[in-house]
PDB file of C-alpha atoms in Angstrom:
ATOM      1  CA  MET A 221      -7.204 -23.981   0.250  1.00 54.00           C
ATOM      2  CA  SER A 222      -7.440 -22.490  -3.233  1.00 59.00           C
ATOM      3  CA  THR A 223      -9.756 -19.642  -4.135  1.00 73.00           C
ATOM      4  CA  SER A 224     -10.777 -18.051  -7.408  1.00 84.00           C
ATOM      5  CA  TYR A 225      -8.625 -15.276  -8.862  1.00 90.00           C
ATOM      6  CA  LYS A 226      -9.788 -11.952  -7.442  1.00 90.00           C
ATOM      7  CA  ARG A 227      -8.182  -9.337  -9.639  1.00 96.00           C
ATOM      8  CA  LEU A 228      -7.573  -5.785  -8.538  1.00 98.00           C
ATOM      9  CA  ASP A 229      -9.784  -3.244 -10.306  1.00 98.00           C
ATOM     10  CA  LYS A 230      -8.901   0.461 -10.274  1.00 98.00           C
ATOM     11  CA  ASP A 231     -12.613   1.290 -10.145  1.00 98.00           C
ATOM     12  CA  GLN A 232     -13.168  -0.895  -7.082  1.00 98.00           C
ATOM     13  CA  ALA A 233      -9.998  -0.342  -5.045  1.00 98.00           C
ATOM     14  CA  ALA A 234      -9.018   2.057  -2.263  1.00 99.00           C
ATOM     15  CA  VAL A 235      -5.650   2.459  -0.528  1.00 99.00           C
ATOM     16  CA  LEU A 236      -5.183   2.428   3.258  1.00 99.00           C
ATOM     17  CA  LEU A 237      -1.863   3.722   4.582  1.00 98.00           C
ATOM     18  CA  VAL A 238      -1.729   2.732   8.231  1.00 98.00           C
ATOM     19  CA  ASP A 239       0.716   4.130  10.767  1.00 98.00           C
ATOM     20  CA  HIS A 240       3.654   5.040   8.548  1.00 98.00           C
ATOM     21  CA  GLN A 241       4.886   7.188  11.430  1.00 98.00           C
ATOM     22  CA  THR A 242       8.377   8.490  12.031  1.00 96.00           C
ATOM     23  CA  GLY A 243       8.799   6.671  15.338  1.00 96.00           C
ATOM     24  CA  LEU A 244       7.394   3.362  14.121  1.00 96.00           C
ATOM     25  CA  LEU A 245       9.543   3.410  10.994  1.00 96.00           C
ATOM     26  CA  SER A 246      12.602   3.117  13.235  1.00 95.00           C
ATOM     27  CA  LEU A 247      11.356  -0.347  14.261  1.00 96.00           C
ATOM     28  CA  VAL A 248      11.436  -1.756  10.737  1.00 98.00           C
ATOM     29  CA  ARG A 249      14.246  -4.276  10.392  1.00 97.00           C
ATOM     30  CA  ASP A 250      12.920  -6.847   7.905  1.00 98.00           C
ATOM     31  CA  ILE A 251      13.758  -4.598   4.950  1.00 97.00           C
ATOM     32  CA  GLN A 252      16.439  -1.969   4.393  1.00 96.00           C
ATOM     33  CA  PRO A 253      15.229   1.493   5.540  1.00 94.00           C
ATOM     34  CA  ASP A 254      15.906   3.291   2.253  1.00 95.00           C
ATOM     35  CA  MET A 255      14.271   0.530   0.225  1.00 97.00           C
ATOM     36  CA  PHE A 256      11.292   0.459   2.563  1.00 98.00           C
ATOM     37  CA  LYS A 257      10.638   4.182   2.316  1.00 96.00           C
ATOM     38  CA  ASN A 258      11.023   4.017  -1.464  1.00 97.00           C
ATOM     39  CA  ASN A 259       8.379   1.276  -1.579  1.00 98.00           C
ATOM     40  CA  VAL A 260       5.963   3.256   0.580  1.00 98.00           C
ATOM     41  CA  LEU A 261       6.352   6.299  -1.659  1.00 98.00           C
ATOM     42  CA  ALA A 262       5.946   4.098  -4.746  1.00 98.00           C
ATOM     43  CA  LEU A 263       2.642   2.825  -3.365  1.00 98.00           C
ATOM     44  CA  ALA A 264       1.586   6.421  -2.753  1.00 98.00           C
ATOM     45  CA  ALA A 265       2.594   7.323  -6.300  1.00 98.00           C
ATOM     46  CA  LEU A 266       0.560   4.529  -7.847  1.00 98.00           C
ATOM     47  CA  ALA A 267      -2.445   5.520  -5.725  1.00 98.00           C
ATOM     48  CA  GLN A 268      -2.142   8.997  -7.226  1.00 98.00           C
ATOM     49  CA  TYR A 269      -1.539   7.683 -10.737  1.00 98.00           C
ATOM     50  CA  PHE A 270      -4.646   5.480 -10.731  1.00 98.00           C
ATOM     51  CA  LYS A 271      -6.658   8.094  -8.805  1.00 98.00           C
ATOM     52  CA  LEU A 272      -7.500   5.627  -6.037  1.00 98.00           C
ATOM     53  CA  PRO A 273      -9.284   6.892  -2.932  1.00 98.00           C
ATOM     54  CA  THR A 274      -6.634   6.954  -0.217  1.00 98.00           C
ATOM     55  CA  ILE A 275      -7.002   7.091   3.554  1.00 98.00           C
ATOM     56  CA  LEU A 276      -4.203   7.998   5.952  1.00 98.00           C
ATOM     57  CA  THR A 277      -4.243   7.079   9.606  1.00 98.00           C
ATOM     58  CA  THR A 278      -1.915   7.278  12.600  1.00 98.00           C
ATOM     59  CA  SER A 279      -2.013   5.855  16.103  1.00 97.00           C
ATOM     60  CA  PHE A 280      -1.172   7.872  19.203  1.00 95.00           C
ATOM     61  CA  GLU A 281       1.043  10.235  17.251  1.00 94.00           C
ATOM     62  CA  ASP A 282       1.595  12.451  20.290  1.00 92.00           C
ATOM     63  CA  GLY A 283       3.399   9.519  21.894  1.00 94.00           C
ATOM     64  CA  PRO A 284       6.469   7.528  20.856  1.00 94.00           C
ATOM     65  CA  ASN A 285       4.904   6.438  17.555  1.00 96.00           C
ATOM     66  CA  GLY A 286       5.513   9.926  16.203  1.00 96.00           C
ATOM     67  CA  PRO A 287       3.810  11.877  13.397  1.00 97.00           C
ATOM     68  CA  LEU A 288       2.960  10.655   9.922  1.00 97.00           C
ATOM     69  CA  VAL A 289       5.837  10.607   7.428  1.00 96.00           C
ATOM     70  CA  PRO A 290       5.586  14.124   5.934  1.00 96.00           C
ATOM     71  CA  GLU A 291       5.885  12.947   2.325  1.00 97.00           C
ATOM     72  CA  LEU A 292       2.588  11.082   2.663  1.00 98.00           C
ATOM     73  CA  LYS A 293       0.763  14.049   4.104  1.00 95.00           C
ATOM     74  CA  ASP A 294       2.121  16.204   1.281  1.00 97.00           C
ATOM     75  CA  ALA A 295       1.107  13.634  -1.342  1.00 97.00           C
ATOM     76  CA  PHE A 296      -2.513  13.471  -0.185  1.00 98.00           C
ATOM     77  CA  PRO A 297      -3.473  16.909   1.159  1.00 97.00           C
ATOM     78  CA  GLU A 298      -7.186  16.297   0.527  1.00 96.00           C
ATOM     79  CA  ALA A 299      -7.350  12.682   1.704  1.00 98.00           C
ATOM     80  CA  PRO A 300      -9.136  11.636   4.907  1.00 98.00           C
ATOM     81  CA  TYR A 301      -6.575  11.774   7.706  1.00 98.00           C
ATOM     82  CA  ILE A 302      -7.575   9.861  10.817  1.00 98.00           C
ATOM     83  CA  ALA A 303      -5.347  10.546  13.825  1.00 98.00           C
ATOM     84  CA  ARG A 304      -6.484   7.776  16.157  1.00 98.00           C
ATOM     85  CA  PRO A 305      -6.199   8.793  19.822  1.00 96.00           C
ATOM     86  CA  GLY A 306      -5.170   5.342  20.949  1.00 95.00           C
ATOM     87  CA  GLN A 307      -6.862   2.451  19.150  1.00 97.00           C
ATOM     88  CA  ILE A 308      -4.234  -0.068  18.094  1.00 97.00           C
ATOM     89  CA  ASN A 309      -6.484  -1.680  15.491  1.00 98.00           C
ATOM     90  CA  ALA A 310      -7.470   1.077  13.043  1.00 98.00           C
ATOM     91  CA  TRP A 311     -10.753  -0.759  12.460  1.00 98.00           C
ATOM     92  CA  ASP A 312     -11.694  -0.053  16.084  1.00 98.00           C
ATOM     93  CA  ASN A 313     -11.814   3.647  15.207  1.00 98.00           C
ATOM     94  CA  GLU A 314     -15.270   4.661  14.017  1.00 98.00           C
ATOM     95  CA  ASP A 315     -14.020   7.551  11.887  1.00 98.00           C
ATOM     96  CA  PHE A 316     -11.576   5.299  10.054  1.00 98.00           C
ATOM     97  CA  VAL A 317     -14.208   2.705   9.233  1.00 98.00           C
ATOM     98  CA  LYS A 318     -16.618   5.418   8.101  1.00 98.00           C
ATOM     99  CA  ALA A 319     -13.946   6.843   5.804  1.00 98.00           C
ATOM    100  CA  VAL A 320     -13.263   3.399   4.322  1.00 98.00           C
ATOM    101  CA  LYS A 321     -16.930   2.672   3.711  1.00 98.00           C
ATOM    102  CA  ALA A 322     -17.510   6.166   2.314  1.00 98.00           C
ATOM    103  CA  THR A 323     -15.212   5.316  -0.617  1.00 98.00           C
ATOM    104  CA  GLY A 324     -17.774   2.800  -1.826  1.00 98.00           C
ATOM    105  CA  ARG A 325     -14.910   0.470  -2.724  1.00 98.00           C
ATOM    106  CA  LYS A 326     -14.849  -3.213  -1.772  1.00 98.00           C
ATOM    107  CA  GLN A 327     -11.180  -3.857  -2.547  1.00 98.00           C
ATOM    108  CA  LEU A 328      -8.753  -2.518   0.041  1.00 99.00           C
ATOM    109  CA  ILE A 329      -5.040  -2.167  -0.695  1.00 99.00           C
ATOM    110  CA  ILE A 330      -3.321  -1.861   2.670  1.00 99.00           C
ATOM    111  CA  ALA A 331       0.199  -1.254   3.950  1.00 99.00           C
ATOM    112  CA  GLY A 332       1.589  -0.094   7.267  1.00 98.00           C
ATOM    113  CA  VAL A 333       3.888  -0.423  10.257  1.00 98.00           C
ATOM    114  CA  VAL A 334       4.145  -2.803  12.001  1.00 98.00           C
ATOM    115  CA  THR A 335       2.984  -5.718   9.857  1.00 98.00           C
ATOM    116  CA  GLU A 336       1.648  -8.083  12.521  1.00 98.00           C
ATOM    117  CA  VAL A 337      -0.366  -5.350  14.253  1.00 98.00           C
ATOM    118  CA  CYS A 338      -1.115  -2.217  12.249  1.00 98.00           C
ATOM    119  CA  VAL A 339      -1.567  -4.149   9.006  1.00 98.00           C
ATOM    120  CA  ALA A 340      -2.840  -7.506  10.240  1.00 98.00           C
ATOM    121  CA  PHE A 341      -5.516  -6.270  12.647  1.00 98.00           C
ATOM    122  CA  PRO A 342      -7.452  -4.035  10.207  1.00 98.00           C
ATOM    123  CA  THR A 343      -6.901  -6.604   7.446  1.00 98.00           C
ATOM    124  CA  LEU A 344      -8.547  -9.348   9.496  1.00 98.00           C
ATOM    125  CA  SER A 345     -11.311  -6.978  10.577  1.00 98.00           C
ATOM    126  CA  ALA A 346     -12.053  -5.887   7.011  1.00 98.00           C
ATOM    127  CA  LEU A 347     -12.068  -9.474   5.767  1.00 98.00           C
ATOM    128  CA  ALA A 348     -14.628 -10.294   8.461  1.00 98.00           C
ATOM    129  CA  GLU A 349     -16.860  -7.615   6.900  1.00 98.00           C
ATOM    130  CA  ASP A 350     -16.517  -9.121   3.418  1.00 97.00           C
ATOM    131  CA  PHE A 351     -13.999  -6.693   1.946  1.00 98.00           C
ATOM    132  CA  GLU A 352     -11.351  -8.051  -0.396  1.00 98.00           C
ATOM    133  CA  VAL A 353      -7.968  -7.156   1.080  1.00 98.00           C
ATOM    134  CA  PHE A 354      -4.639  -6.886  -0.741  1.00 98.00           C
ATOM    135  CA  VAL A 355      -1.630  -6.480   1.547  1.00 98.00           C
ATOM    136  CA  VAL A 356       1.347  -4.662   0.039  1.00 99.00           C
ATOM    137  CA  THR A 357       4.123  -6.646   1.652  1.00 98.00           C
ATOM    138  CA  ASP A 358       7.089  -4.511   0.612  1.00 98.00           C
ATOM    139  CA  ALA A 359       5.438  -1.277   1.808  1.00 98.00           C
ATOM    140  CA  SER A 360       4.798  -2.831   5.228  1.00 98.00           C
ATOM    141  CA  GLY A 361       7.502  -3.488   7.786  1.00 98.00           C
ATOM    142  CA  THR A 362       8.211  -4.929  11.196  1.00 98.00           C
ATOM    143  CA  PHE A 363      10.895  -6.086  13.635  1.00 97.00           C
ATOM    144  CA  ASN A 364      12.205  -9.153  11.827  1.00 98.00           C
ATOM    145  CA  LYS A 365      11.415 -11.886   9.309  1.00 97.00           C
ATOM    146  CA  ILE A 366      10.007 -14.227  11.959  1.00 98.00           C
ATOM    147  CA  THR A 367       7.228 -11.869  13.014  1.00 98.00           C
ATOM    148  CA  ARG A 368       6.679 -10.777   9.405  1.00 98.00           C
ATOM    149  CA  ASP A 369       6.248 -14.327   8.133  1.00 98.00           C
ATOM    150  CA  ALA A 370       3.852 -15.199  10.943  1.00 98.00           C
ATOM    151  CA  ALA A 371       1.747 -12.146  10.094  1.00 98.00           C
ATOM    152  CA  TRP A 372       1.752 -12.942   6.381  1.00 98.00           C
ATOM    153  CA  GLU A 373       0.601 -16.495   7.102  1.00 98.00           C
ATOM    154  CA  ARG A 374      -2.153 -15.339   9.437  1.00 98.00           C
ATOM    155  CA  MET A 375      -3.525 -12.832   6.929  1.00 98.00           C
ATOM    156  CA  SER A 376      -3.167 -15.171   3.974  1.00 97.00           C
ATOM    157  CA  GLN A 377      -5.004 -17.975   5.739  1.00 97.00           C
ATOM    158  CA  ALA A 378      -7.843 -15.548   6.479  1.00 97.00           C
ATOM    159  CA  GLY A 379      -8.174 -14.689   2.779  1.00 97.00           C
ATOM    160  CA  ALA A 380      -5.932 -11.679   2.219  1.00 97.00           C
ATOM    161  CA  GLN A 381      -3.833 -11.541  -0.942  1.00 98.00           C
ATOM    162  CA  LEU A 382      -0.152 -10.697  -0.488  1.00 98.00           C
ATOM    163  CA  MET A 383       1.366  -8.541  -3.225  1.00 98.00           C
ATOM    164  CA  SER A 384       4.233  -6.166  -3.974  1.00 98.00           C
ATOM    165  CA  TRP A 385       3.617  -2.551  -4.975  1.00 98.00           C
ATOM    166  CA  PHE A 386       4.925  -3.409  -8.466  1.00 98.00           C
ATOM    167  CA  GLY A 387       2.447  -6.271  -8.760  1.00 98.00           C
ATOM    168  CA  VAL A 388      -0.375  -3.999  -7.601  1.00 98.00           C
ATOM    169  CA  ALA A 389       0.508  -1.408 -10.237  1.00 98.00           C
ATOM    170  CA  CYS A 390       0.676  -3.937 -13.053  1.00 98.00           C
ATOM    171  CA  GLU A 391      -2.586  -5.629 -12.107  1.00 98.00           C
ATOM    172  CA  LEU A 392      -4.385  -2.289 -11.949  1.00 98.00           C
ATOM    173  CA  HIS A 393      -2.930  -1.156 -15.282  1.00 98.00           C
ATOM    174  CA  ARG A 394      -3.934  -4.312 -17.194  1.00 97.00           C
ATOM    175  CA  ASP A 395      -2.402  -3.350 -20.568  1.00 97.00           C
ATOM    176  CA  TRP A 396       0.773  -1.437 -21.438  1.00 93.00           C
ATOM    177  CA  ARG A 397      -1.077   0.221 -24.313  1.00 93.00           C
ATOM    178  CA  ASN A 398      -3.124   2.151 -21.752  1.00 95.00           C
ATOM    179  CA  ASP A 399      -0.126   4.401 -21.030  1.00 95.00           C
ATOM    180  CA  VAL A 400       3.467   3.352 -21.578  1.00 90.00           C
ATOM    181  CA  GLU A 401       5.118   6.622 -20.611  1.00 90.00           C
ATOM    182  CA  GLY A 402       3.064   7.274 -17.483  1.00 93.00           C
ATOM    183  CA  LEU A 403       3.430   3.921 -15.786  1.00 95.00           C
ATOM    184  CA  GLY A 404       6.973   3.500 -17.093  1.00 93.00           C
ATOM    185  CA  THR A 405       7.974   6.807 -15.535  1.00 93.00           C
ATOM    186  CA  LEU A 406       6.434   5.778 -12.211  1.00 96.00           C
ATOM    187  CA  PHE A 407       8.456   2.566 -12.296  1.00 96.00           C
ATOM    188  CA  ALA A 408      11.636   4.376 -13.315  1.00 94.00           C
ATOM    189  CA  ASN A 409      11.248   6.807 -10.421  1.00 95.00           C
ATOM    190  CA  HIS A 410      11.259   3.966  -7.885  1.00 96.00           C
ATOM    191  CA  ILE A 411      13.224   1.146  -9.548  1.00 94.00           C
ATOM    192  CA  PRO A 412      16.658   2.357 -10.698  1.00 87.00           C
ATOM    193  CA  ASP A 413      17.149  -0.538 -13.115  1.00 87.00           C
ATOM    194  CA  TYR A 414      13.802   0.174 -14.728  1.00 85.00           C
ATOM    195  CA  ARG A 415      15.142   3.560 -15.734  1.00 79.00           C
ATOM    196  CA  ASN A 416      17.415   1.717 -18.180  1.00 77.00           C
ATOM    197  CA  LEU A 417      14.388   0.137 -19.840  1.00 71.00           C
ATOM    198  CA  MET A 418      12.660   3.492 -20.219  1.00 77.00           C
ATOM    199  CA  ASN A 419      15.806   5.155 -21.578  1.00 74.00           C
ATOM    200  CA  SER A 420      16.157   2.375 -24.120  1.00 69.00           C
ATOM    201  CA  TYR A 421      12.490   2.629 -25.052  1.00 70.00           C
ATOM    202  CA  SER A 422      12.720   6.392 -25.462  1.00 70.00           C
ATOM    203  CA  SER A 423      15.766   6.045 -27.698  1.00 66.00           C
ATOM    204  CA  LEU A 424      14.024   3.498 -29.917  1.00 65.00           C
ATOM    205  CA  THR A 425      10.805   5.476 -30.236  1.00 70.00           C
ATOM    206  CA  LYS A 426      12.697   8.663 -31.101  1.00 67.00           C
ATOM    207  CA  ALA A 427      14.712   6.823 -33.724  1.00 61.00           C
ATOM    208  CA  ALA A 428      11.625   5.254 -35.316  1.00 56.00           C
TER     209      ALA A 428
END
């Protein structure tokens, strides 16, 4: 089933970082751990760069799931932080839903651990309430490719758009002329090969 192109808009989007907790991160096996953490931090960086409302949430952090990854808490000291006492689906937590709706945004960019639960459940719930949902696949992780692919298919069939953090950044930015150095630096910080492009660009612009 094809649908019309729903493009991300930095004035309509909010970011939901769901259950990126130290215990849960140890379960991620469908992507290399260092690459996964880099992608999560890249998503956080683009949320800061585009000044997107961002909501952090954890589930049962006093248990085996563990606390939120400290880099995320440090990156968003003023953001709503919803420590859910036990609800598996973040959308079942009234404070979380209130925080989402308080942003006034109808486009939700979501990532989390694990994909088929902590990402899929609130994604499906938000879609049922007519939000547009964009799942950042490479900043979400789970046990293996089998469970990941099943979750991606379930969310996609329900209407979610699956994207990478790089794709999200480019779609929000629209036009390189908006800020070459700023977005290029963000990319270079999280994609080693992109640093070569920026070094080359800097050399050319200095020589001009």
